[in-house]
PDB file of C-alpha atoms in Angstrom:
ATOM      1  CA  UNK A   1       6.801   2.347  15.901  1.00  0.00           C
ATOM      2  CA  UNK A   2       4.763   4.727  13.559  1.00  0.00           C
ATOM      3  CA  UNK A   3       2.481   7.173  15.085  1.00  0.00           C
ATOM      4  CA  UNK A   4      -0.939   5.719  14.524  1.00  0.00           C
ATOM      5  CA  UNK A   5      -2.714   8.901  14.526  1.00  0.00           C
ATOM      6  CA  UNK A   6      -0.885   9.845  11.378  1.00  0.00           C
ATOM      7  CA  UNK A   7      -2.386   8.054   8.007  1.00  0.00           C
ATOM      8  CA  UNK A   8       0.557   6.135   6.413  1.00  0.00           C
ATOM      9  CA  UNK A   9       0.708   5.539   2.410  1.00  0.00           C
ATOM     10  CA  UNK A  10       2.636   3.258   0.687  1.00  0.00           C
ATOM     11  CA  UNK A  11       3.176   3.535  -3.206  1.00  0.00           C
ATOM     12  CA  UNK A  12       4.424   0.787  -4.953  1.00  0.00           C
ATOM     13  CA  UNK A  13       5.527   0.229  -8.574  1.00  0.00           C
ATOM     14  CA  UNK A  14       7.897  -2.300 -10.517  1.00  0.00           C
ATOM     15  CA  UNK A  15      10.873  -0.391 -10.250  1.00  0.00           C
ATOM     16  CA  UNK A  16      10.701   2.438  -7.512  1.00  0.00           C
ATOM     17  CA  UNK A  17      11.969   4.866 -10.129  1.00  0.00           C
ATOM     18  CA  UNK A  18       9.355   6.967 -11.281  1.00  0.00           C
ATOM     19  CA  UNK A  19       5.541   7.094 -10.521  1.00  0.00           C
ATOM     20  CA  UNK A  20       6.132   6.159  -6.787  1.00  0.00           C
ATOM     21  CA  UNK A  21       8.654   8.225  -6.276  1.00  0.00           C
ATOM     22  CA  UNK A  22       6.731  10.943  -8.096  1.00  0.00           C
ATOM     23  CA  UNK A  23       3.771   9.964  -5.985  1.00  0.00           C
ATOM     24  CA  UNK A  24       5.891   9.835  -2.736  1.00  0.00           C
ATOM     25  CA  UNK A  25       7.571  13.193  -3.014  1.00  0.00           C
ATOM     26  CA  UNK A  26       4.297  14.928  -3.710  1.00  0.00           C
ATOM     27  CA  UNK A  27       2.862  13.665  -0.595  1.00  0.00           C
ATOM     28  CA  UNK A  28       5.752  14.569   1.591  1.00  0.00           C
ATOM     29  CA  UNK A  29       5.825  18.046  -0.301  1.00  0.00           C
ATOM     30  CA  UNK A  30       1.998  18.892  -0.140  1.00  0.00           C
ATOM     31  CA  UNK A  31       1.022  17.188   3.383  1.00  0.00           C
ATOM     32  CA  UNK A  32       4.433  17.425   5.176  1.00  0.00           C
ATOM     33  CA  UNK A  33       4.222  15.463   8.441  1.00  0.00           C
ATOM     34  CA  UNK A  34       0.641  15.008   8.437  1.00  0.00           C
ATOM     35  CA  UNK A  35       0.672  11.701   6.340  1.00  0.00           C
ATOM     36  CA  UNK A  36       3.677   8.926   6.743  1.00  0.00           C
ATOM     37  CA  UNK A  37       4.705   7.991   3.163  1.00  0.00           C
ATOM     38  CA  UNK A  38       6.854   5.340   1.611  1.00  0.00           C
ATOM     39  CA  UNK A  39       7.619   3.917  -1.915  1.00  0.00           C
ATOM     40  CA  UNK A  40       8.832   0.662  -2.965  1.00  0.00           C
ATOM     41  CA  UNK A  41       9.191  -1.632  -6.056  1.00  0.00           C
ATOM     42  CA  UNK A  42       8.809  -5.167  -6.681  1.00  0.00           C
ATOM     43  CA  UNK A  43      11.998  -5.261  -8.711  1.00  0.00           C
ATOM     44  CA  UNK A  44      13.685  -1.860  -7.778  1.00  0.00           C
ATOM     45  CA  UNK A  45      16.051  -0.035 -10.405  1.00  0.00           C
ATOM     46  CA  UNK A  46      19.639   0.959  -9.327  1.00  0.00           C
ATOM     47  CA  UNK A  47      18.546   4.858  -9.472  1.00  0.00           C
ATOM     48  CA  UNK A  48      15.752   7.177  -9.917  1.00  0.00           C
ATOM     49  CA  UNK A  49      14.662   7.636 -13.665  1.00  0.00           C
ATOM     50  CA  UNK A  50      16.569  10.839 -14.272  1.00  0.00           C
ATOM     51  CA  UNK A  51      13.847  12.183 -16.500  1.00  0.00           C
ATOM     52  CA  UNK A  52      11.468  11.865 -13.402  1.00  0.00           C
ATOM     53  CA  UNK A  53      14.172  13.889 -11.271  1.00  0.00           C
ATOM     54  CA  UNK A  54      14.147  16.559 -14.247  1.00  0.00           C
ATOM     55  CA  UNK A  55      10.293  16.819 -14.465  1.00  0.00           C
ATOM     56  CA  UNK A  56       9.914  16.960 -10.335  1.00  0.00           C
ATOM     57  CA  UNK A  57      12.857  20.082 -10.081  1.00  0.00           C
ATOM     58  CA  UNK A  58      10.450  21.828 -12.535  1.00  0.00           C
ATOM     59  CA  UNK A  59       8.014  21.912  -9.890  1.00  0.00           C
ATOM     60  CA  UNK A  60      10.654  22.588  -7.147  1.00  0.00           C
ATOM     61  CA  UNK A  61      10.658  19.060  -5.726  1.00  0.00           C
ATOM     62  CA  UNK A  62      14.085  17.625  -5.724  1.00  0.00           C
ATOM     63  CA  UNK A  63      13.960  13.578  -5.802  1.00  0.00           C
ATOM     64  CA  UNK A  64      17.827  13.263  -7.130  1.00  0.00           C
ATOM     65  CA  UNK A  65      18.900  11.983  -3.683  1.00  0.00           C
ATOM     66  CA  UNK A  66      16.375   8.943  -3.590  1.00  0.00           C
ATOM     67  CA  UNK A  67      17.271   5.352  -4.042  1.00  0.00           C
ATOM     68  CA  UNK A  68      14.756   2.941  -4.990  1.00  0.00           C
ATOM     69  CA  UNK A  69      13.873   0.302  -2.325  1.00  0.00           C
ATOM     70  CA  UNK A  70      12.355  -3.116  -2.358  1.00  0.00           C
ATOM     71  CA  UNK A  71       8.905  -3.994  -1.282  1.00  0.00           C
ATOM     72  CA  UNK A  72       8.530  -5.657   1.710  1.00  0.00           C
ATOM     73  CA  UNK A  73       5.899  -7.308   3.701  1.00  0.00           C
ATOM     74  CA  UNK A  74       6.503  -5.105   6.571  1.00  0.00           C
ATOM     75  CA  UNK A  75       6.019  -1.865   4.658  1.00  0.00           C
ATOM     76  CA  UNK A  76       2.582  -2.811   3.378  1.00  0.00           C
ATOM     77  CA  UNK A  77       1.936  -4.015   7.266  1.00  0.00           C
ATOM     78  CA  UNK A  78       2.788  -0.585   8.192  1.00  0.00           C
ATOM     79  CA  UNK A  79       0.513   0.965   5.789  1.00  0.00           C
ATOM     80  CA  UNK A  80      -3.081   2.350   6.037  1.00  0.00           C
ATOM     81  CA  UNK A  81      -3.704   2.728   2.129  1.00  0.00           C
ATOM     82  CA  UNK A  82      -1.444   1.068  -0.719  1.00  0.00           C
ATOM     83  CA  UNK A  83      -1.436   2.430  -3.810  1.00  0.00           C
ATOM     84  CA  UNK A  84      -0.120   0.309  -6.886  1.00  0.00           C
ATOM     85  CA  UNK A  85       1.186   1.817 -10.042  1.00  0.00           C
ATOM     86  CA  UNK A  86       1.635  -1.155 -12.168  1.00  0.00           C
ATOM     87  CA  UNK A  87       3.077  -3.913 -10.099  1.00  0.00           C
ATOM     88  CA  UNK A  88       0.389  -6.435 -10.931  1.00  0.00           C
ATOM     89  CA  UNK A  89       0.208  -9.371  -8.668  1.00  0.00           C
ATOM     90  CA  UNK A  90       3.793  -9.151  -7.062  1.00  0.00           C
ATOM     91  CA  UNK A  91       1.970  -6.856  -4.148  1.00  0.00           C
ATOM     92  CA  UNK A  92       1.163  -8.512  -0.882  1.00  0.00           C
ATOM     93  CA  UNK A  93      -2.425  -8.221   0.030  1.00  0.00           C
ATOM     94  CA  UNK A  94      -3.312  -8.043   3.626  1.00  0.00           C
ATOM     95  CA  UNK A  95      -6.747  -7.822   5.305  1.00  0.00           C
ATOM     96  CA  UNK A  96      -7.544  -4.369   6.757  1.00  0.00           C
ATOM     97  CA  UNK A  97      -5.525  -2.365   4.418  1.00  0.00           C
ATOM     98  CA  UNK A  98      -7.068  -0.030   1.624  1.00  0.00           C
ATOM     99  CA  UNK A  99      -6.036  -1.081  -1.864  1.00  0.00           C
ATOM    100  CA  UNK A 100      -6.149   1.422  -4.893  1.00  0.00           C
ATOM    101  CA  UNK A 101      -4.632   1.096  -8.219  1.00  0.00           C
ATOM    102  CA  UNK A 102      -3.983   4.093 -10.255  1.00  0.00           C
ATOM    103  CA  UNK A 103      -3.553   3.392 -13.979  1.00  0.00           C
ATOM    104  CA  UNK A 104      -0.673   5.598 -14.998  1.00  0.00           C
ATOM    105  CA  UNK A 105       1.357   5.672 -17.948  1.00  0.00           C
ATOM    106  CA  UNK A 106       5.078   4.322 -17.488  1.00  0.00           C
ATOM    107  CA  UNK A 107       7.863   6.893 -17.590  1.00  0.00           C
ATOM    108  CA  UNK A 108      10.633   4.162 -17.925  1.00  0.00           C
ATOM    109  CA  UNK A 109      12.627   5.071 -21.113  1.00  0.00           C
ATOM    110  CA  UNK A 110      10.332   7.857 -21.626  1.00  0.00           C
ATOM    111  CA  UNK A 111      12.023  11.669 -22.312  1.00  0.00           C
ATOM    112  CA  UNK A 112      10.774  14.682 -20.027  1.00  0.00           C
ATOM    113  CA  UNK A 113       8.016  15.767 -22.304  1.00  0.00           C
ATOM    114  CA  UNK A 114       6.416  12.464 -21.797  1.00  0.00           C
ATOM    115  CA  UNK A 115       6.911  12.344 -18.362  1.00  0.00           C
ATOM    116  CA  UNK A 116       5.549  15.721 -16.998  1.00  0.00           C
ATOM    117  CA  UNK A 117       1.939  14.678 -18.273  1.00  0.00           C
ATOM    118  CA  UNK A 118       2.499  11.553 -16.084  1.00  0.00           C
ATOM    119  CA  UNK A 119       3.817  14.066 -13.187  1.00  0.00           C
ATOM    120  CA  UNK A 120       0.733  16.359 -13.427  1.00  0.00           C
ATOM    121  CA  UNK A 121      -1.679  13.361 -13.248  1.00  0.00           C
ATOM    122  CA  UNK A 122      -0.094  12.099 -10.023  1.00  0.00           C
ATOM    123  CA  UNK A 123       0.224  15.394  -8.307  1.00  0.00           C
ATOM    124  CA  UNK A 124      -3.765  15.889  -8.997  1.00  0.00           C
ATOM    125  CA  UNK A 125      -4.515  12.151  -7.539  1.00  0.00           C
ATOM    126  CA  UNK A 126      -1.852  13.035  -4.478  1.00  0.00           C
ATOM    127  CA  UNK A 127      -3.874  15.986  -3.906  1.00  0.00           C
ATOM    128  CA  UNK A 128      -6.896  14.182  -3.671  1.00  0.00           C
ATOM    129  CA  UNK A 129      -5.628  11.299  -1.977  1.00  0.00           C
ATOM    130  CA  UNK A 130      -4.278  14.026   0.771  1.00  0.00           C
ATOM    131  CA  UNK A 131      -7.979  15.396   1.175  1.00  0.00           C
ATOM    132  CA  UNK A 132      -9.735  12.224   1.618  1.00  0.00           C
ATOM    133  CA  UNK A 133      -7.374  10.622   4.136  1.00  0.00           C
ATOM    134  CA  UNK A 134      -6.994  14.324   6.071  1.00  0.00           C
ATOM    135  CA  UNK A 135     -10.498  14.581   6.362  1.00  0.00           C
ATOM    136  CA  UNK A 136     -11.052  11.058   7.296  1.00  0.00           C
ATOM    137  CA  UNK A 137      -8.400  11.638  10.054  1.00  0.00           C
ATOM    138  CA  UNK A 138      -9.837  14.493  11.262  1.00  0.00           C
ATOM    139  CA  UNK A 139      -6.964  16.675  10.626  1.00  0.00           C
TER     140      UNK A 139
END
């Protein structure tokens, strides 16, 4: 059973190989155990995008061992905040959950030069999210 004193966030994109992986890694890196984090995709890829792995390594975060995961109803139910990143209507919606949709460019098929600005925008949004949920939680 998850610790309800710790806010939980689920990041969802189609392949769980780029945006959602970067967002989850930034939360883990910046918030540690103050926020429980999950990521998933409605149609997960076989592996994390290599350009995403390289771009995250540039900022000292290793996502090379991450494996894209399938989005489950249980993951949504267990999360306080669900942030979609281009998954469209395939994300289940439950009452009492907070949903945000972050419109971000898709790094799929892009080189590291195109991934860097996406990474930077995700980091900025994650920092704001952590500040918001940590202050709302009284942490």
